[in-house]
Amino acid sequence: MNDMRPVSSETSLRQDLAAAFRICHRMGWSESVGNHFSAAVSEHEFLLNPCWQHFATVRPEDLLRIDARDGRVIEGAGSPDASAWCVHGTLHRRKPEARVILHAHSPYATALACLKDPTMVPIDNNTARFYGRIAYDLDFGGIADAVEEGERLADSLGEKSVLVMGNHGVTIVGETVAAAFEDLYFFEKAAQTLILARSTGEPLAVLSDAVAQNTADGWIAYRGMADRHFDYLKSQMPHLGV
């Protein structure tokens, strides 16, 4: 893709990505100083959080600008950790259309990923939002820090926008930070609903394929929610440095 459209100006992209880290932490989805968010600034370059910086402290100027082809840090202090480069570097290199990539171990998404069958079953509006949009990788082999792991994850994602990583967590891709974060937010809510419903031990009232698809299609008209929601969440972040 040689004519990749910019996601936005790099300044606003840095601001949004930095906000996403802080919002994620406030929602209780951060994990010590691990996990990674990234966003493409061009066909071959992307922004990524530096190794072991806590989500609550990430500022726009802290983000590394990295060459997806060779891992070279073009701008910024520090370096990415091995698993960040393995996953985000490979996905940005292999799938330039995946402009924003959010990887998290949010509680209910991770619990879902740890089930023998982690399928997001459509049982309500939020679970059906992701009908037909999820890929699954069930070949967990430990910390994702090998080239082969990144390649397998890219293959598993395919053309989908959500990757449930078995025994691990979830990765979301989107065109903007707001859109990707909205999916991360709703995927966690959907996983919570499904886990709670399964915990009753009662049979699930699963929507038909036709109703699930109709519900997923119905969400398209609500895409504008992402920007409004993200704008509100950003307004609640003190000392963002923007």
JSON list of C-alpha atoms in Angstrom, two decimals:
[
{"chain": "A", "resi": 1, "resn": "MET", "atom": "CA", "xyz": [0.00, 0.00, 0.00]},
{"chain": "A", "resi": 2, "resn": "ASN", "atom": "CA", "xyz": [2.10, 2.88, -1.29]},
{"chain": "A", "resi": 3, "resn": "ASP", "atom": "CA", "xyz": [-0.60, 5.52, -0.97]},
{"chain": "A", "resi": 4, "resn": "MET", "atom": "CA", "xyz": [-1.55, 4.97, 2.63]},
{"chain": "A", "resi": 5, "resn": "ARG", "atom": "CA", "xyz": [-3.56, 7.91, 3.90]},
{"chain": "A", "resi": 6, "resn": "PRO", "atom": "CA", "xyz": [-2.28, 9.45, 7.15]},
{"chain": "A", "resi": 7, "resn": "VAL", "atom": "CA", "xyz": [-4.33, 8.59, 10.23]},
{"chain": "A", "resi": 8, "resn": "SER", "atom": "CA", "xyz": [-4.17, 12.23, 11.30]},
{"chain": "A", "resi": 9, "resn": "SER", "atom": "CA", "xyz": [-1.45, 14.73, 12.01]},
{"chain": "A", "resi": 10, "resn": "GLU", "atom": "CA", "xyz": [1.33, 13.20, 14.05]},
{"chain": "A", "resi": 11, "resn": "THR", "atom": "CA", "xyz": [0.77, 15.73, 16.82]},
{"chain": "A", "resi": 12, "resn": "SER", "atom": "CA", "xyz": [-2.89, 14.81, 17.32]},
{"chain": "A", "resi": 13, "resn": "LEU", "atom": "CA", "xyz": [-2.10, 11.13, 16.88]},
{"chain": "A", "resi": 14, "resn": "ARG", "atom": "CA", "xyz": [0.48, 11.32, 19.65]},
{"chain": "A", "resi": 15, "resn": "GLN", "atom": "CA", "xyz": [-2.02, 13.10, 21.87]},
{"chain": "A", "resi": 16, "resn": "ASP", "atom": "CA", "xyz": [-4.72, 10.50, 21.27]},
{"chain": "A", "resi": 17, "resn": "LEU", "atom": "CA", "xyz": [-2.41, 7.54, 21.75]},
{"chain": "A", "resi": 18, "resn": "ALA", "atom": "CA", "xyz": [-0.98, 8.99, 24.96]},
{"chain": "A", "resi": 19, "resn": "ALA", "atom": "CA", "xyz": [-4.53, 9.54, 26.20]},
{"chain": "A", "resi": 20, "resn": "ALA", "atom": "CA", "xyz": [-5.44, 5.93, 25.37]},
{"chain": "A", "resi": 21, "resn": "PHE", "atom": "CA", "xyz": [-2.70, 4.64, 27.68]},
{"chain": "A", "resi": 22, "resn": "ARG", "atom": "CA", "xyz": [-3.91, 6.74, 30.58]},
{"chain": "A", "resi": 23, "resn": "ILE", "atom": "CA", "xyz": [-7.56, 5.92, 30.00]},
{"chain": "A", "resi": 24, "resn": "CYS", "atom": "CA", "xyz": [-6.72, 2.22, 29.84]},
{"chain": "A", "resi": 25, "resn": "HIS", "atom": "CA", "xyz": [-4.97, 2.45, 33.20]},
{"chain": "A", "resi": 26, "resn": "ARG", "atom": "CA", "xyz": [-7.86, 4.37, 34.77]},
{"chain": "A", "resi": 27, "resn": "MET", "atom": "CA", "xyz": [-10.22, 1.61, 33.63]},
{"chain": "A", "resi": 28, "resn": "GLY", "atom": "CA", "xyz": [-8.06, -0.98, 35.35]},
{"chain": "A", "resi": 29, "resn": "TRP", "atom": "CA", "xyz": [-6.77, -2.58, 32.17]},
{"chain": "A", "resi": 30, "resn": "SER", "atom": "CA", "xyz": [-3.07, -1.82, 32.48]},
{"chain": "A", "resi": 31, "resn": "GLU", "atom": "CA", "xyz": [-0.64, -4.49, 33.62]},
{"chain": "A", "resi": 32, "resn": "SER", "atom": "CA", "xyz": [2.34, -3.28, 35.64]},
{"chain": "A", "resi": 33, "resn": "VAL", "atom": "CA", "xyz": [4.54, -1.61, 33.00]},
{"chain": "A", "resi": 34, "resn": "GLY", "atom": "CA", "xyz": [3.70, -4.05, 30.21]},
{"chain": "A", "resi": 35, "resn": "ASN", "atom": "CA", "xyz": [1.32, -4.19, 27.22]},
{"chain": "A", "resi": 36, "resn": "HIS", "atom": "CA", "xyz": [1.54, -1.99, 24.18]},
{"chain": "A", "resi": 37, "resn": "PHE", "atom": "CA", "xyz": [-0.44, 0.38, 21.96]},
{"chain": "A", "resi": 38, "resn": "SER", "atom": "CA", "xyz": [0.78, 1.61, 18.59]},
{"chain": "A", "resi": 39, "resn": "ALA", "atom": "CA", "xyz": [-0.34, 3.81, 15.71]},
{"chain": "A", "resi": 40, "resn": "ALA", "atom": "CA", "xyz": [0.99, 4.24, 12.18]},
{"chain": "A", "resi": 41, "resn": "VAL", "atom": "CA", "xyz": [2.24, 7.66, 11.11]},
{"chain": "A", "resi": 42, "resn": "SER", "atom": "CA", "xyz": [3.13, 6.51, 7.58]},
{"chain": "A", "resi": 43, "resn": "GLU", "atom": "CA", "xyz": [3.26, 3.32, 5.56]},
{"chain": "A", "resi": 44, "resn": "HIS", "atom": "CA", "xyz": [6.48, 2.18, 7.25]},
{"chain": "A", "resi": 45, "resn": "GLU", "atom": "CA", "xyz": [6.63, 4.08, 10.55]},
{"chain": "A", "resi": 46, "resn": "PHE", "atom": "CA", "xyz": [4.61, 3.80, 13.73]},
{"chain": "A", "resi": 47, "resn": "LEU", "atom": "CA", "xyz": [4.40, 5.17, 17.26]},
{"chain": "A", "resi": 48, "resn": "LEU", "atom": "CA", "xyz": [4.84, 2.82, 20.23]},
{"chain": "A", "resi": 49, "resn": "ASN", "atom": "CA", "xyz": [5.28, 3.16, 23.97]},
{"chain": "A", "resi": 50, "resn": "PRO", "atom": "CA", "xyz": [8.86, 2.70, 25.20]},
{"chain": "A", "resi": 51, "resn": "CYS", "atom": "CA", "xyz": [9.90, -0.36, 27.14]},
{"chain": "A", "resi": 52, "resn": "TRP", "atom": "CA", "xyz": [8.50, -0.54, 30.66]},
{"chain": "A", "resi": 53, "resn": "GLN", "atom": "CA", "xyz": [6.96, 2.91, 30.97]},
{"chain": "A", "resi": 54, "resn": "HIS", "atom": "CA", "xyz": [3.79, 2.83, 33.05]},
{"chain": "A", "resi": 55, "resn": "PHE", "atom": "CA", "xyz": [0.61, 3.56, 31.11]},
{"chain": "A", "resi": 56, "resn": "ALA", "atom": "CA", "xyz": [-0.38, 6.29, 33.60]},
{"chain": "A", "resi": 57, "resn": "THR", "atom": "CA", "xyz": [2.73, 8.32, 32.77]},
{"chain": "A", "resi": 58, "resn": "VAL", "atom": "CA", "xyz": [2.84, 8.17, 28.97]},
{"chain": "A", "resi": 59, "resn": "ARG", "atom": "CA", "xyz": [2.98, 11.62, 27.32]},
{"chain": "A", "resi": 60, "resn": "PRO", "atom": "CA", "xyz": [2.83, 12.38, 23.60]},
{"chain": "A", "resi": 61, "resn": "GLU", "atom": "CA", "xyz": [6.55, 13.14, 23.50]},
{"chain": "A", "resi": 62, "resn": "ASP", "atom": "CA", "xyz": [7.42, 9.81, 25.17]},
{"chain": "A", "resi": 63, "resn": "LEU", "atom": "CA", "xyz": [6.20, 7.75, 22.23]},
{"chain": "A", "resi": 64, "resn": "LEU", "atom": "CA", "xyz": [8.86, 6.14, 20.06]},
{"chain": "A", "resi": 65, "resn": "ARG", "atom": "CA", "xyz": [8.72, 6.52, 16.31]},
{"chain": "A", "resi": 66, "resn": "ILE", "atom": "CA", "xyz": [9.85, 3.20, 14.84]},
{"chain": "A", "resi": 67, "resn": "ASP", "atom": "CA", "xyz": [10.59, 1.85, 11.37]},
{"chain": "A", "resi": 68, "resn": "ALA", "atom": "CA", "xyz": [8.33, -1.18, 10.88]},
{"chain": "A", "resi": 69, "resn": "ARG", "atom": "CA", "xyz": [10.78, -2.73, 8.43]},
{"chain": "A", "resi": 70, "resn": "ASP", "atom": "CA", "xyz": [13.78, -3.09, 10.72]},
{"chain": "A", "resi": 71, "resn": "GLY", "atom": "CA", "xyz": [12.82, -1.93, 14.21]},
{"chain": "A", "resi": 72, "resn": "ARG", "atom": "CA", "xyz": [15.05, 1.12, 14.09]},
{"chain": "A", "resi": 73, "resn": "VAL", "atom": "CA", "xyz": [14.02, 3.87, 16.53]},
{"chain": "A", "resi": 74, "resn": "ILE", "atom": "CA", "xyz": [13.74, 6.98, 14.38]},
{"chain": "A", "resi": 75, "resn": "GLU", "atom": "CA", "xyz": [12.69, 9.33, 17.15]},
{"chain": "A", "resi": 76, "resn": "GLY", "atom": "CA", "xyz": [12.43, 9.10, 20.91]},
{"chain": "A", "resi": 77, "resn": "ALA", "atom": "CA", "xyz": [14.41, 7.95, 23.92]},
{"chain": "A", "resi": 78, "resn": "GLY", "atom": "CA", "xyz": [14.58, 4.29, 24.77]},
{"chain": "A", "resi": 79, "resn": "SER", "atom": "CA", "xyz": [13.55, 1.21, 22.84]},
{"chain": "A", "resi": 80, "resn": "PRO", "atom": "CA", "xyz": [10.59, -1.13, 22.49]},
{"chain": "A", "resi": 81, "resn": "ASP", "atom": "CA", "xyz": [10.59, -4.36, 24.42]},
{"chain": "A", "resi": 82, "resn": "ALA", "atom": "CA", "xyz": [10.93, -7.61, 22.51]},
{"chain": "A", "resi": 83, "resn": "SER", "atom": "CA", "xyz": [7.28, -8.60, 22.67]},
{"chain": "A", "resi": 84, "resn": "ALA", "atom": "CA", "xyz": [6.12, -5.15, 21.54]},
{"chain": "A", "resi": 85, "resn": "TRP", "atom": "CA", "xyz": [8.33, -5.32, 18.46]},
{"chain": "A", "resi": 86, "resn": "CYS", "atom": "CA", "xyz": [7.31, -8.94, 17.82]},
{"chain": "A", "resi": 87, "resn": "VAL", "atom": "CA", "xyz": [3.59, -8.16, 17.74]},
{"chain": "A", "resi": 88, "resn": "HIS", "atom": "CA", "xyz": [3.27, -4.52, 16.69]},
{"chain": "A", "resi": 89, "resn": "GLY", "atom": "CA", "xyz": [6.27, -4.42, 14.37]},
{"chain": "A", "resi": 90, "resn": "THR", "atom": "CA", "xyz": [5.06, -7.48, 12.49]},
{"chain": "A", "resi": 91, "resn": "LEU", "atom": "CA", "xyz": [1.46, -6.33, 12.27]},
{"chain": "A", "resi": 92, "resn": "HIS", "atom": "CA", "xyz": [2.38, -2.84, 11.04]},
{"chain": "A", "resi": 93, "resn": "ARG", "atom": "CA", "xyz": [4.81, -4.31, 8.53]},
{"chain": "A", "resi": 94, "resn": "ARG", "atom": "CA", "xyz": [2.45, -6.99, 7.28]},
{"chain": "A", "resi": 95, "resn": "LYS", "atom": "CA", "xyz": [-0.80, -5.04, 7.55]},
{"chain": "A", "resi": 96, "resn": "PRO", "atom": "CA", "xyz": [-0.31, -1.31, 6.93]},
{"chain": "A", "resi": 97, "resn": "GLU", "atom": "CA", "xyz": [-4.09, -0.96, 6.87]},
{"chain": "A", "resi": 98, "resn": "ALA", "atom": "CA", "xyz": [-4.04, -1.82, 10.61]},
{"chain": "A", "resi": 99, "resn": "ARG", "atom": "CA", "xyz": [-3.26, 1.76, 11.53]},
{"chain": "A", "resi": 100, "resn": "VAL", "atom": "CA", "xyz": [-3.93, 1.58, 15.27]},
{"chain": "A", "resi": 101, "resn": "ILE", "atom": "CA", "xyz": [-3.16, -1.58, 17.25]},
{"chain": "A", "resi": 102, "resn": "LEU", "atom": "CA", "xyz": [-4.19, -1.91, 20.91]},
{"chain": "A", "resi": 103, "resn": "HIS", "atom": "CA", "xyz": [-3.07, -4.95, 22.89]},
{"chain": "A", "resi": 104, "resn": "ALA", "atom": "CA", "xyz": [-4.34, -5.41, 26.43]},
{"chain": "A", "resi": 105, "resn": "HIS", "atom": "CA", "xyz": [-4.97, -8.00, 29.11]},
{"chain": "A", "resi": 106, "resn": "SER", "atom": "CA", "xyz": [-8.26, -6.50, 30.27]},
{"chain": "A", "resi": 107, "resn": "PRO", "atom": "CA", "xyz": [-9.85, -8.81, 32.88]},
{"chain": "A", "resi": 108, "resn": "TYR", "atom": "CA", "xyz": [-12.91, -10.21, 31.13]},
{"chain": "A", "resi": 109, "resn": "ALA", "atom": "CA", "xyz": [-11.34, -10.37, 27.67]},
{"chain": "A", "resi": 110, "resn": "THR", "atom": "CA", "xyz": [-8.45, -12.30, 29.19]},
{"chain": "A", "resi": 111, "resn": "ALA", "atom": "CA", "xyz": [-10.82, -14.60, 31.09]},
{"chain": "A", "resi": 112, "resn": "LEU", "atom": "CA", "xyz": [-12.64, -15.30, 27.83]},
{"chain": "A", "resi": 113, "resn": "ALA", "atom": "CA", "xyz": [-9.31, -15.99, 26.10]},
{"chain": "A", "resi": 114, "resn": "CYS", "atom": "CA", "xyz": [-8.53, -18.58, 28.78]},
{"chain": "A", "resi": 115, "resn": "LEU", "atom": "CA", "xyz": [-11.59, -20.71, 28.05]},
{"chain": "A", "resi": 116, "resn": "LYS", "atom": "CA", "xyz": [-11.10, -23.85, 25.99]},
{"chain": "A", "resi": 117, "resn": "ASP", "atom": "CA", "xyz": [-13.64, -22.36, 23.59]},
{"chain": "A", "resi": 118, "resn": "PRO", "atom": "CA", "xyz": [-13.18, -18.56, 23.71]},
{"chain": "A", "resi": 119, "resn": "THR", "atom": "CA", "xyz": [-15.76, -17.84, 21.01]},
{"chain": "A", "resi": 120, "resn": "MET", "atom": "CA", "xyz": [-17.58, -14.55, 21.49]},
{"chain": "A", "resi": 121, "resn": "VAL", "atom": "CA", "xyz": [-21.11, -15.93, 21.29]},
{"chain": "A", "resi": 122, "resn": "PRO", "atom": "CA", "xyz": [-23.73, -13.37, 20.19]},
{"chain": "A", "resi": 123, "resn": "ILE", "atom": "CA", "xyz": [-26.21, -13.07, 23.05]},
{"chain": "A", "resi": 124, "resn": "ASP", "atom": "CA", "xyz": [-26.87, -9.30, 23.19]},
{"chain": "A", "resi": 125, "resn": "ASN", "atom": "CA", "xyz": [-26.11, -6.03, 21.40]},
{"chain": "A", "resi": 126, "resn": "ASN", "atom": "CA", "xyz": [-22.50, -5.82, 22.58]},
{"chain": "A", "resi": 127, "resn": "THR", "atom": "CA", "xyz": [-21.52, -9.41, 21.91]},
{"chain": "A", "resi": 128, "resn": "ALA", "atom": "CA", "xyz": [-23.21, -9.26, 18.51]},
{"chain": "A", "resi": 129, "resn": "ARG", "atom": "CA", "xyz": [-21.29, -6.05, 17.70]},
{"chain": "A", "resi": 130, "resn": "PHE", "atom": "CA", "xyz": [-18.31, -8.29, 16.97]},
{"chain": "A", "resi": 131, "resn": "TYR", "atom": "CA", "xyz": [-20.13, -10.94, 14.95]},
{"chain": "A", "resi": 132, "resn": "GLY", "atom": "CA", "xyz": [-17.95, -11.90, 11.99]},
{"chain": "A", "resi": 133, "resn": "ARG", "atom": "CA", "xyz": [-15.15, -9.55, 13.08]},
{"chain": "A", "resi": 134, "resn": "ILE", "atom": "CA", "xyz": [-13.11, -11.79, 15.39]},
{"chain": "A", "resi": 135, "resn": "ALA", "atom": "CA", "xyz": [-10.12, -14.02, 14.65]},
{"chain": "A", "resi": 136, "resn": "TYR", "atom": "CA", "xyz": [-8.77, -16.51, 17.16]},
{"chain": "A", "resi": 137, "resn": "ASP", "atom": "CA", "xyz": [-5.21, -17.66, 17.84]},
{"chain": "A", "resi": 138, "resn": "LEU", "atom": "CA", "xyz": [-5.16, -20.66, 20.16]},
{"chain": "A", "resi": 139, "resn": "ASP", "atom": "CA", "xyz": [-1.49, -21.57, 19.87]},
{"chain": "A", "resi": 140, "resn": "PHE", "atom": "CA", "xyz": [-0.14, -19.73, 22.91]},
{"chain": "A", "resi": 141, "resn": "GLY", "atom": "CA", "xyz": [3.53, -20.50, 23.45]},
{"chain": "A", "resi": 142, "resn": "GLY", "atom": "CA", "xyz": [4.52, -18.10, 26.22]},
{"chain": "A", "resi": 143, "resn": "ILE", "atom": "CA", "xyz": [5.75, -14.51, 26.00]},
{"chain": "A", "resi": 144, "resn": "ALA", "atom": "CA", "xyz": [5.36, -13.33, 22.40]},
{"chain": "A", "resi": 145, "resn": "ASP", "atom": "CA", "xyz": [8.95, -12.35, 21.69]},
{"chain": "A", "resi": 146, "resn": "ALA", "atom": "CA", "xyz": [9.91, -14.52, 18.70]},
{"chain": "A", "resi": 147, "resn": "VAL", "atom": "CA", "xyz": [9.65, -13.59, 15.03]},
{"chain": "A", "resi": 148, "resn": "GLU", "atom": "CA", "xyz": [7.61, -16.71, 14.35]},
{"chain": "A", "resi": 149, "resn": "GLU", "atom": "CA", "xyz": [5.07, -15.66, 16.97]},
{"chain": "A", "resi": 150, "resn": "GLY", "atom": "CA", "xyz": [4.51, -12.29, 15.35]},
{"chain": "A", "resi": 151, "resn": "GLU", "atom": "CA", "xyz": [4.11, -13.85, 11.92]},
{"chain": "A", "resi": 152, "resn": "ARG", "atom": "CA", "xyz": [1.60, -16.38, 13.24]},
{"chain": "A", "resi": 153, "resn": "LEU", "atom": "CA", "xyz": [-0.45, -13.64, 14.92]},
{"chain": "A", "resi": 154, "resn": "ALA", "atom": "CA", "xyz": [-0.51, -11.64, 11.69]},
{"chain": "A", "resi": 155, "resn": "ASP", "atom": "CA", "xyz": [-1.65, -14.72, 9.79]},
{"chain": "A", "resi": 156, "resn": "SER", "atom": "CA", "xyz": [-4.31, -15.45, 12.41]},
{"chain": "A", "resi": 157, "resn": "LEU", "atom": "CA", "xyz": [-5.69, -11.90, 12.34]},
{"chain": "A", "resi": 158, "resn": "GLY", "atom": "CA", "xyz": [-6.23, -12.04, 8.60]},
{"chain": "A", "resi": 159, "resn": "GLU", "atom": "CA", "xyz": [-8.80, -9.44, 7.56]},
{"chain": "A", "resi": 160, "resn": "LYS", "atom": "CA", "xyz": [-10.49, -9.26, 10.97]},
{"chain": "A", "resi": 161, "resn": "SER", "atom": "CA", "xyz": [-10.30, -6.33, 13.39]},
{"chain": "A", "resi": 162, "resn": "VAL", "atom": "CA", "xyz": [-10.19, -8.27, 16.67]},
{"chain": "A", "resi": 163, "resn": "LEU", "atom": "CA", "xyz": [-7.78, -11.05, 17.60]},
{"chain": "A", "resi": 164, "resn": "VAL", "atom": "CA", "xyz": [-8.57, -13.14, 20.66]},
{"chain": "A", "resi": 165, "resn": "MET", "atom": "CA", "xyz": [-5.21, -14.52, 21.76]},
{"chain": "A", "resi": 166, "resn": "GLY", "atom": "CA", "xyz": [-5.82, -17.79, 23.55]},
{"chain": "A", "resi": 167, "resn": "ASN", "atom": "CA", "xyz": [-4.47, -17.94, 27.13]},
{"chain": "A", "resi": 168, "resn": "HIS", "atom": "CA", "xyz": [-3.28, -14.36, 26.66]},
{"chain": "A", "resi": 169, "resn": "GLY", "atom": "CA", "xyz": [-5.56, -11.40, 25.95]},
{"chain": "A", "resi": 170, "resn": "VAL", "atom": "CA", "xyz": [-6.96, -9.39, 23.06]},
{"chain": "A", "resi": 171, "resn": "THR", "atom": "CA", "xyz": [-5.59, -7.25, 20.24]},
{"chain": "A", "resi": 172, "resn": "ILE", "atom": "CA", "xyz": [-7.77, -4.68, 18.47]},
{"chain": "A", "resi": 173, "resn": "VAL", "atom": "CA", "xyz": [-6.98, -2.91, 15.21]},
{"chain": "A", "resi": 174, "resn": "GLY", "atom": "CA", "xyz": [-8.69, 0.19, 13.86]},
{"chain": "A", "resi": 175, "resn": "GLU", "atom": "CA", "xyz": [-8.32, 3.23, 11.64]},
{"chain": "A", "resi": 176, "resn": "THR", "atom": "CA", "xyz": [-8.13, 5.74, 14.49]},
{"chain": "A", "resi": 177, "resn": "VAL", "atom": "CA", "xyz": [-7.26, 5.63, 18.17]},
{"chain": "A", "resi": 178, "resn": "ALA", "atom": "CA", "xyz": [-10.84, 6.51, 19.07]},
{"chain": "A", "resi": 179, "resn": "ALA", "atom": "CA", "xyz": [-12.30, 3.75, 16.89]},
{"chain": "A", "resi": 180, "resn": "ALA", "atom": "CA", "xyz": [-9.88, 1.12, 18.17]},
{"chain": "A", "resi": 181, "resn": "PHE", "atom": "CA", "xyz": [-10.39, 2.16, 21.79]},
{"chain": "A", "resi": 182, "resn": "GLU", "atom": "CA", "xyz": [-14.17, 2.01, 21.38]},
{"chain": "A", "resi": 183, "resn": "ASP", "atom": "CA", "xyz": [-13.85, -1.58, 20.21]},
{"chain": "A", "resi": 184, "resn": "LEU", "atom": "CA", "xyz": [-11.53, -2.39, 23.11]},
{"chain": "A", "resi": 185, "resn": "TYR", "atom": "CA", "xyz": [-14.09, -0.85, 25.47]},
{"chain": "A", "resi": 186, "resn": "PHE", "atom": "CA", "xyz": [-17.05, -2.71, 23.99]},
{"chain": "A", "resi": 187, "resn": "PHE", "atom": "CA", "xyz": [-15.14, -5.98, 23.68]},
{"chain": "A", "resi": 188, "resn": "GLU", "atom": "CA", "xyz": [-14.42, -5.89, 27.40]},
{"chain": "A", "resi": 189, "resn": "LYS", "atom": "CA", "xyz": [-18.10, -5.19, 28.12]},
{"chain": "A", "resi": 190, "resn": "ALA", "atom": "CA", "xyz": [-19.14, -8.00, 25.77]},
{"chain": "A", "resi": 191, "resn": "ALA", "atom": "CA", "xyz": [-16.69, -10.43, 27.37]},
{"chain": "A", "resi": 192, "resn": "GLN", "atom": "CA", "xyz": [-18.00, -9.47, 30.81]},
{"chain": "A", "resi": 193, "resn": "THR", "atom": "CA", "xyz": [-21.58, -10.17, 29.76]},
{"chain": "A", "resi": 194, "resn": "LEU", "atom": "CA", "xyz": [-20.65, -13.53, 28.27]},
{"chain": "A", "resi": 195, "resn": "ILE", "atom": "CA", "xyz": [-18.54, -14.61, 31.26]},
{"chain": "A", "resi": 196, "resn": "LEU", "atom": "CA", "xyz": [-21.30, -13.61, 33.69]},
{"chain": "A", "resi": 197, "resn": "ALA", "atom": "CA", "xyz": [-23.96, -15.39, 31.62]},
{"chain": "A", "resi": 198, "resn": "ARG", "atom": "CA", "xyz": [-21.83, -18.55, 31.44]},
{"chain": "A", "resi": 199, "resn": "SER", "atom": "CA", "xyz": [-21.19, -18.39, 35.19]},
{"chain": "A", "resi": 200, "resn": "THR", "atom": "CA", "xyz": [-24.89, -19.02, 35.90]},
{"chain": "A", "resi": 201, "resn": "GLY", "atom": "CA", "xyz": [-24.60, -22.50, 34.42]},
{"chain": "A", "resi": 202, "resn": "GLU", "atom": "CA", "xyz": [-27.84, -21.92, 32.51]},
{"chain": "A", "resi": 203, "resn": "PRO", "atom": "CA", "xyz": [-28.08, -22.36, 28.72]},
{"chain": "A", "resi": 204, "resn": "LEU", "atom": "CA", "xyz": [-27.28, -19.24, 26.68]},
{"chain": "A", "resi": 205, "resn": "ALA", "atom": "CA", "xyz": [-30.00, -17.63, 24.58]},
{"chain": "A", "resi": 206, "resn": "VAL", "atom": "CA", "xyz": [-27.83, -17.39, 21.46]},
{"chain": "A", "resi": 207, "resn": "LEU", "atom": "CA", "xyz": [-28.98, -15.11, 18.67]},
{"chain": "A", "resi": 208, "resn": "SER", "atom": "CA", "xyz": [-29.53, -16.61, 15.24]},
{"chain": "A", "resi": 209, "resn": "ASP", "atom": "CA", "xyz": [-26.89, -15.89, 12.62]},
{"chain": "A", "resi": 210, "resn": "ALA", "atom": "CA", "xyz": [-29.31, -13.59, 10.82]},
{"chain": "A", "resi": 211, "resn": "VAL", "atom": "CA", "xyz": [-30.14, -11.56, 13.94]},
{"chain": "A", "resi": 212, "resn": "ALA", "atom": "CA", "xyz": [-26.48, -11.44, 14.99]},
{"chain": "A", "resi": 213, "resn": "GLN", "atom": "CA", "xyz": [-25.45, -10.16, 11.58]},
{"chain": "A", "resi": 214, "resn": "ASN", "atom": "CA", "xyz": [-28.27, -7.63, 11.53]},
{"chain": "A", "resi": 215, "resn": "THR", "atom": "CA", "xyz": [-27.19, -6.38, 14.96]},
{"chain": "A", "resi": 216, "resn": "ALA", "atom": "CA", "xyz": [-23.54, -6.13, 13.89]},
{"chain": "A", "resi": 217, "resn": "ASP", "atom": "CA", "xyz": [-24.59, -4.21, 10.78]},
{"chain": "A", "resi": 218, "resn": "GLY", "atom": "CA", "xyz": [-26.77, -1.95, 12.91]},
{"chain": "A", "resi": 219, "resn": "TRP", "atom": "CA", "xyz": [-23.71, -0.77, 14.82]},
{"chain": "A", "resi": 220, "resn": "ILE", "atom": "CA", "xyz": [-22.30, 0.83, 11.66]},
{"chain": "A", "resi": 221, "resn": "ALA", "atom": "CA", "xyz": [-24.66, 3.79, 12.02]},
{"chain": "A", "resi": 222, "resn": "TYR", "atom": "CA", "xyz": [-23.24, 4.41, 15.51]},
{"chain": "A", "resi": 223, "resn": "ARG", "atom": "CA", "xyz": [-19.60, 4.81, 14.50]},
{"chain": "A", "resi": 224, "resn": "GLY", "atom": "CA", "xyz": [-19.70, 8.45, 15.54]},
{"chain": "A", "resi": 225, "resn": "MET", "atom": "CA", "xyz": [-20.04, 7.31, 19.15]},
{"chain": "A", "resi": 226, "resn": "ALA", "atom": "CA", "xyz": [-16.34, 6.47, 19.22]},
{"chain": "A", "resi": 227, "resn": "ASP", "atom": "CA", "xyz": [-15.15, 10.05, 18.76]},
{"chain": "A", "resi": 228, "resn": "ARG", "atom": "CA", "xyz": [-17.64, 11.50, 21.22]},
{"chain": "A", "resi": 229, "resn": "HIS", "atom": "CA", "xyz": [-16.87, 8.86, 23.82]},
{"chain": "A", "resi": 230, "resn": "PHE", "atom": "CA", "xyz": [-13.11, 9.20, 23.40]},
{"chain": "A", "resi": 231, "resn": "ASP", "atom": "CA", "xyz": [-13.33, 13.00, 23.59]},
{"chain": "A", "resi": 232, "resn": "TYR", "atom": "CA", "xyz": [-15.13, 12.68, 26.92]},
{"chain": "A", "resi": 233, "resn": "LEU", "atom": "CA", "xyz": [-12.60, 10.17, 28.26]},
{"chain": "A", "resi": 234, "resn": "LYS", "atom": "CA", "xyz": [-9.73, 12.43, 27.22]},
{"chain": "A", "resi": 235, "resn": "SER", "atom": "CA", "xyz": [-11.35, 15.35, 29.04]},
{"chain": "A", "resi": 236, "resn": "GLN", "atom": "CA", "xyz": [-11.10, 13.34, 32.27]},
{"chain": "A", "resi": 237, "resn": "MET", "atom": "CA", "xyz": [-7.36, 12.80, 31.98]},
{"chain": "A", "resi": 238, "resn": "PRO", "atom": "CA", "xyz": [-5.39, 15.32, 34.10]},
{"chain": "A", "resi": 239, "resn": "HIS", "atom": "CA", "xyz": [-1.87, 16.43, 33.26]},
{"chain": "A", "resi": 240, "resn": "LEU", "atom": "CA", "xyz": [-1.88, 14.84, 29.83]},
{"chain": "A", "resi": 241, "resn": "GLY", "atom": "CA", "xyz": [0.55, 17.39, 28.52]},
{"chain": "A", "resi": 242, "resn": "VAL", "atom": "CA", "xyz": [-1.53, 18.26, 25.45]}
]
